[in-house]
């Protein structure tokens, strides 16, 4: 029986990870974010009420699970606090349940300014980032001059390190990007203040996880973004700046490969992408517009419209392998209910090997297989025996093409709208 389950997206994000994390969180002792930051937008709908989480783990709406933020997550203190306060205003006890790794890299106002200045400078080749400072914060981590949460909480260390970082970023902003420098005093004051507020939530996330595991506790690792946005395996450079694939769990939480018992790949029944970059199965027609309309495809973080297209079995097959996916959860199948036929990309023409980066991805010509649609609705369905035969055939074909079994199906935004064929925790 699985004790540690990873939930990650197999596409370009927004597959419905948050909803499934919230559902499975009832059974677990800890939900852990291990990469990304508040570029994520994870939507939960519970009793008709919508909650969008950005950096707080999606276990927060259940009572039992601790919500841990591992060292691989980049944290913007101001935004984290805003999120905490928003939940507290609804009567939730959040602070006592959050555990923050003091090793998390910090996102400062100058990272955000730099992210936005870079995007402007890229012009037509802009990545379409969320503008949250994610890339620059990870750059500072890798270049070894970035600050970590632990630094904010120690006034002496903060004073020693922060000035150099602000000076460097402001130099770049003013002299390279011709942008407005940030107010150094405000950054310094905020950093010191937030450090003291966050300090009581610090914990040794890695140590806590190993202790939990030794006690036989259940752990859910919550991925952000999607596998095709992975810095190494995605559609580079139109990617995010972290490892969104399964390796991110190991480095971003401090566990070993044998500490992962099951990987659930969340896969939308079609594909969406927000921001720039190649998207072989993208549709610019009535079918794409119907997906966007029925799926309410607008970014949960930035509100931008999401681009829509058919399911891409070639990319999915690769991501199943990269992540060692145990089982799939197909989400938003209900969105395809009225379609007279559905298509799956089964082959790429125009490239010899799996695309290396944006240039190769841009040359891909998708070859489709067409399946009949289904009559009847899957919306809100919870009983596998009521699944229309055509919908069942679509799921079977997906499993066959992408070489992974379908263990779960999501049939609506509500927490309870699911069919569970095989429970990831094995019950
Ligand atoms: P995440 O980033 O992977 O957590 O996904 P988002 O929350 O950004 O986007 C998924 C959207 O689809 C949210 O608005 C969810 O409420 C909604 N959603 C999730 N699962 C389903 C489903 O099975 N059917 C429908 N119609 N909507 C869903
Ligand atoms: P969740 O967790 C969809 C995209 C941005 C942009 C690229 C780089 O909700 O699935 P960044 O700000 O990370 O440097 O932007 O990545 N992106 C997402 N797209 N869902 C997300 O998160 C995303 N997080 C980042 O749109 O194309
Ligand atoms: Mg999202």
mmCIF file of N, CA, C and O in Angstrom, residues 32-35 68-73 101 103 141 204-211 213 219 221 246-260:
data_model
loop_
_atom_site.group_PDB
_atom_site.id
_atom_site.type_symbol
_atom_site.label_atom_id
_atom_site.label_comp_id
_atom_site.label_asym_id
_atom_site.label_seq_id
_atom_site.Cartn_x
_atom_site.Cartn_y
_atom_site.Cartn_z
ATOM 1 N N UNK A 32 2.949 18.406 0.654
ATOM 2 C CA UNK A 32 4.226 19.106 0.500
ATOM 3 C C UNK A 32 4.372 19.724 -0.883
ATOM 4 O O UNK A 32 4.283 19.010 -1.890
ATOM 5 N N UNK A 33 4.608 21.031 -0.925
ATOM 6 C CA UNK A 33 5.033 21.642 -2.190
ATOM 7 C C UNK A 33 6.552 21.544 -2.260
ATOM 8 O O UNK A 33 7.239 21.730 -1.260
ATOM 9 N N UNK A 34 7.097 21.249 -3.439
ATOM 10 C CA UNK A 34 8.541 21.015 -3.550
ATOM 11 C C UNK A 34 9.228 21.853 -4.627
ATOM 12 O O UNK A 34 10.449 21.827 -4.728
ATOM 13 N N UNK A 35 8.487 22.547 -5.465
ATOM 14 C CA UNK A 35 9.118 23.416 -6.487
ATOM 15 C C UNK A 35 8.141 24.517 -6.881
ATOM 16 O O UNK A 35 6.992 24.518 -6.464
ATOM 17 N N UNK A 68 3.344 21.561 4.185
ATOM 18 C CA UNK A 68 4.783 21.823 4.204
ATOM 19 C C UNK A 68 5.248 22.457 2.895
ATOM 20 O O UNK A 68 4.780 22.095 1.812
ATOM 21 N N UNK A 69 6.177 23.389 3.027
ATOM 22 C CA UNK A 69 6.752 24.052 1.850
ATOM 23 C C UNK A 69 8.243 23.743 1.867
ATOM 24 O O UNK A 69 8.984 24.226 2.735
ATOM 25 N N UNK A 70 8.664 22.902 0.944
ATOM 26 C CA UNK A 70 10.036 22.395 0.931
ATOM 27 C C UNK A 70 11.032 23.396 0.363
ATOM 28 O O UNK A 70 10.656 24.432 -0.222
ATOM 29 N N UNK A 71 12.305 23.080 0.532
ATOM 30 C CA UNK A 71 13.401 23.970 0.136
ATOM 31 C C UNK A 71 13.434 24.305 -1.354
ATOM 32 O O UNK A 71 14.071 25.268 -1.775
ATOM 33 N N UNK A 72 12.753 23.514 -2.190
ATOM 34 C CA UNK A 72 12.775 23.772 -3.631
ATOM 35 C C UNK A 72 11.802 24.856 -4.066
ATOM 36 O O UNK A 72 11.806 25.267 -5.234
ATOM 37 N N UNK A 73 10.985 25.325 -3.145
ATOM 38 C CA UNK A 73 9.968 26.342 -3.485
ATOM 39 C C UNK A 73 10.549 27.739 -3.290
ATOM 40 O O UNK A 73 11.173 28.018 -2.261
ATOM 41 N N UNK A 101 10.350 25.522 5.020
ATOM 42 C CA UNK A 101 11.779 25.250 5.084
ATOM 43 C C UNK A 101 12.546 26.570 5.106
ATOM 44 O O UNK A 101 12.342 27.423 4.235
ATOM 45 N N UNK A 103 15.328 26.975 4.185
ATOM 46 C CA UNK A 103 16.224 26.970 3.020
ATOM 47 C C UNK A 103 15.539 27.433 1.734
ATOM 48 O O UNK A 103 16.170 27.455 0.670
ATOM 49 N N UNK A 141 19.518 31.719 -6.762
ATOM 50 C CA UNK A 141 19.823 30.499 -5.999
ATOM 51 C C UNK A 141 21.007 29.773 -6.643
ATOM 52 O O UNK A 141 21.980 29.421 -5.981
ATOM 53 N N UNK A 204 12.247 21.908 9.883
ATOM 54 C CA UNK A 204 13.130 21.102 9.037
ATOM 55 C C UNK A 204 12.236 20.166 8.218
ATOM 56 O O UNK A 204 11.939 19.046 8.633
ATOM 57 N N UNK A 205 11.785 20.644 7.074
ATOM 58 C CA UNK A 205 10.817 19.889 6.269
ATOM 59 C C UNK A 205 11.361 18.499 5.942
ATOM 60 O O UNK A 205 10.668 17.491 6.089
ATOM 61 N N UNK A 206 12.611 18.437 5.508
ATOM 62 C CA UNK A 206 13.200 17.139 5.155
ATOM 63 C C UNK A 206 13.175 16.205 6.364
ATOM 64 O O UNK A 206 12.741 15.040 6.254
ATOM 65 N N UNK A 207 13.617 16.703 7.501
ATOM 66 C CA UNK A 207 13.627 15.887 8.716
ATOM 67 C C UNK A 207 12.221 15.436 9.084
ATOM 68 O O UNK A 207 11.991 14.267 9.415
ATOM 69 N N UNK A 208 11.266 16.355 8.999
ATOM 70 C CA UNK A 208 9.879 16.019 9.351
ATOM 71 C C UNK A 208 9.333 14.921 8.443
ATOM 72 O O UNK A 208 8.623 14.024 8.890
ATOM 73 N N UNK A 209 9.678 15.003 7.168
ATOM 74 C CA UNK A 209 9.162 14.005 6.219
ATOM 75 C C UNK A 209 9.731 12.619 6.521
ATOM 76 O O UNK A 209 9.014 11.623 6.486
ATOM 77 N N UNK A 210 11.021 12.580 6.829
ATOM 78 C CA UNK A 210 11.626 11.273 7.119
ATOM 79 C C UNK A 210 11.075 10.687 8.422
ATOM 80 O O UNK A 210 10.862 9.482 8.521
ATOM 81 N N UNK A 211 10.793 11.565 9.361
ATOM 82 C CA UNK A 211 10.205 11.100 10.619
ATOM 83 C C UNK A 211 8.791 10.548 10.374
ATOM 84 O O UNK A 211 8.438 9.474 10.854
ATOM 85 N N UNK A 213 7.621 9.366 7.615
ATOM 86 C CA UNK A 213 7.751 8.133 6.844
ATOM 87 C C UNK A 213 8.119 6.966 7.790
ATOM 88 O O UNK A 213 7.564 5.883 7.685
ATOM 89 N N UNK A 219 2.081 10.722 2.989
ATOM 90 C CA UNK A 219 2.573 12.006 2.480
ATOM 91 C C UNK A 219 2.103 12.198 1.035
ATOM 92 O O UNK A 219 2.163 11.256 0.227
ATOM 93 N N UNK A 221 2.881 14.676 -2.184
ATOM 94 C CA UNK A 221 3.741 15.719 -2.753
ATOM 95 C C UNK A 221 2.954 16.414 -3.860
ATOM 96 O O UNK A 221 2.470 15.746 -4.777
ATOM 97 N N UNK A 246 9.465 14.694 -11.873
ATOM 98 C CA UNK A 246 9.549 14.030 -10.569
ATOM 99 C C UNK A 246 10.862 14.270 -9.819
ATOM 100 O O UNK A 246 10.889 14.237 -8.586
ATOM 101 N N UNK A 247 11.942 14.554 -10.550
ATOM 102 C CA UNK A 247 13.220 14.829 -9.891
ATOM 103 C C UNK A 247 13.123 15.984 -8.914
ATOM 104 O O UNK A 247 13.838 16.030 -7.909
ATOM 105 N N UNK A 248 12.233 16.911 -9.194
ATOM 106 C CA UNK A 248 12.029 18.066 -8.318
ATOM 107 C C UNK A 248 11.611 17.662 -6.907
ATOM 108 O O UNK A 248 11.883 18.377 -5.943
ATOM 109 N N UNK A 249 10.946 16.538 -6.781
ATOM 110 C CA UNK A 249 10.519 16.073 -5.453
ATOM 111 C C UNK A 249 11.749 15.739 -4.616
ATOM 112 O O UNK A 249 11.839 16.096 -3.437
ATOM 113 N N UNK A 250 12.717 15.083 -5.240
ATOM 114 C CA UNK A 250 13.900 14.624 -4.514
ATOM 115 C C UNK A 250 14.734 15.812 -4.027
ATOM 116 O O UNK A 250 15.103 15.889 -2.856
ATOM 117 N N UNK A 251 15.001 16.739 -4.933
ATOM 118 C CA UNK A 251 15.838 17.877 -4.555
ATOM 119 C C UNK A 251 15.054 18.924 -3.760
ATOM 120 O O UNK A 251 15.608 19.578 -2.890
ATOM 121 N N UNK A 252 13.777 19.052 -4.043
ATOM 122 C CA UNK A 252 12.987 20.132 -3.444
ATOM 123 C C UNK A 252 12.354 19.794 -2.112
ATOM 124 O O UNK A 252 11.769 20.664 -1.457
ATOM 125 N N UNK A 253 12.450 18.519 -1.708
ATOM 126 C CA UNK A 253 11.912 18.142 -0.400
ATOM 127 C C UNK A 253 12.938 17.348 0.398
ATOM 128 O O UNK A 253 12.804 17.210 1.606
ATOM 129 N N UNK A 254 13.947 16.823 -0.302
ATOM 130 C CA UNK A 254 14.986 16.071 0.409
ATOM 131 C C UNK A 254 14.595 14.654 0.739
ATOM 132 O O UNK A 254 14.835 14.175 1.852
ATOM 133 N N UNK A 255 13.984 13.976 -0.225
ATOM 134 C CA UNK A 255 13.677 12.556 -0.037
ATOM 135 C C UNK A 255 14.373 11.754 -1.131
ATOM 136 O O UNK A 255 14.810 12.315 -2.138
ATOM 137 N N UNK A 256 14.457 10.460 -0.941
ATOM 138 C CA UNK A 256 15.107 9.600 -1.923
ATOM 139 C C UNK A 256 14.091 8.951 -2.845
ATOM 140 O O UNK A 256 12.887 8.988 -2.562
ATOM 141 N N UNK A 257 14.563 8.365 -3.962
ATOM 142 C CA UNK A 257 13.618 7.756 -4.900
ATOM 143 C C UNK A 257 12.791 6.635 -4.260
ATOM 144 O O UNK A 257 11.641 6.423 -4.624
ATOM 145 N N UNK A 258 13.367 5.947 -3.273
ATOM 146 C CA UNK A 258 12.604 4.865 -2.646
ATOM 147 C C UNK A 258 11.575 5.387 -1.646
ATOM 148 O O UNK A 258 10.805 4.622 -1.092
ATOM 149 N N UNK A 259 11.586 6.704 -1.416
ATOM 150 C CA UNK A 259 10.554 7.305 -0.559
ATOM 151 C C UNK A 259 9.302 7.668 -1.354
ATOM 152 O O UNK A 259 8.362 8.253 -0.803
ATOM 153 N N UNK A 260 9.320 7.387 -2.636
ATOM 154 C CA UNK A 260 8.137 7.661 -3.466
ATOM 155 C C UNK A 260 7.526 6.317 -3.863
ATOM 156 O O UNK A 260 8.186 5.490 -4.482
#
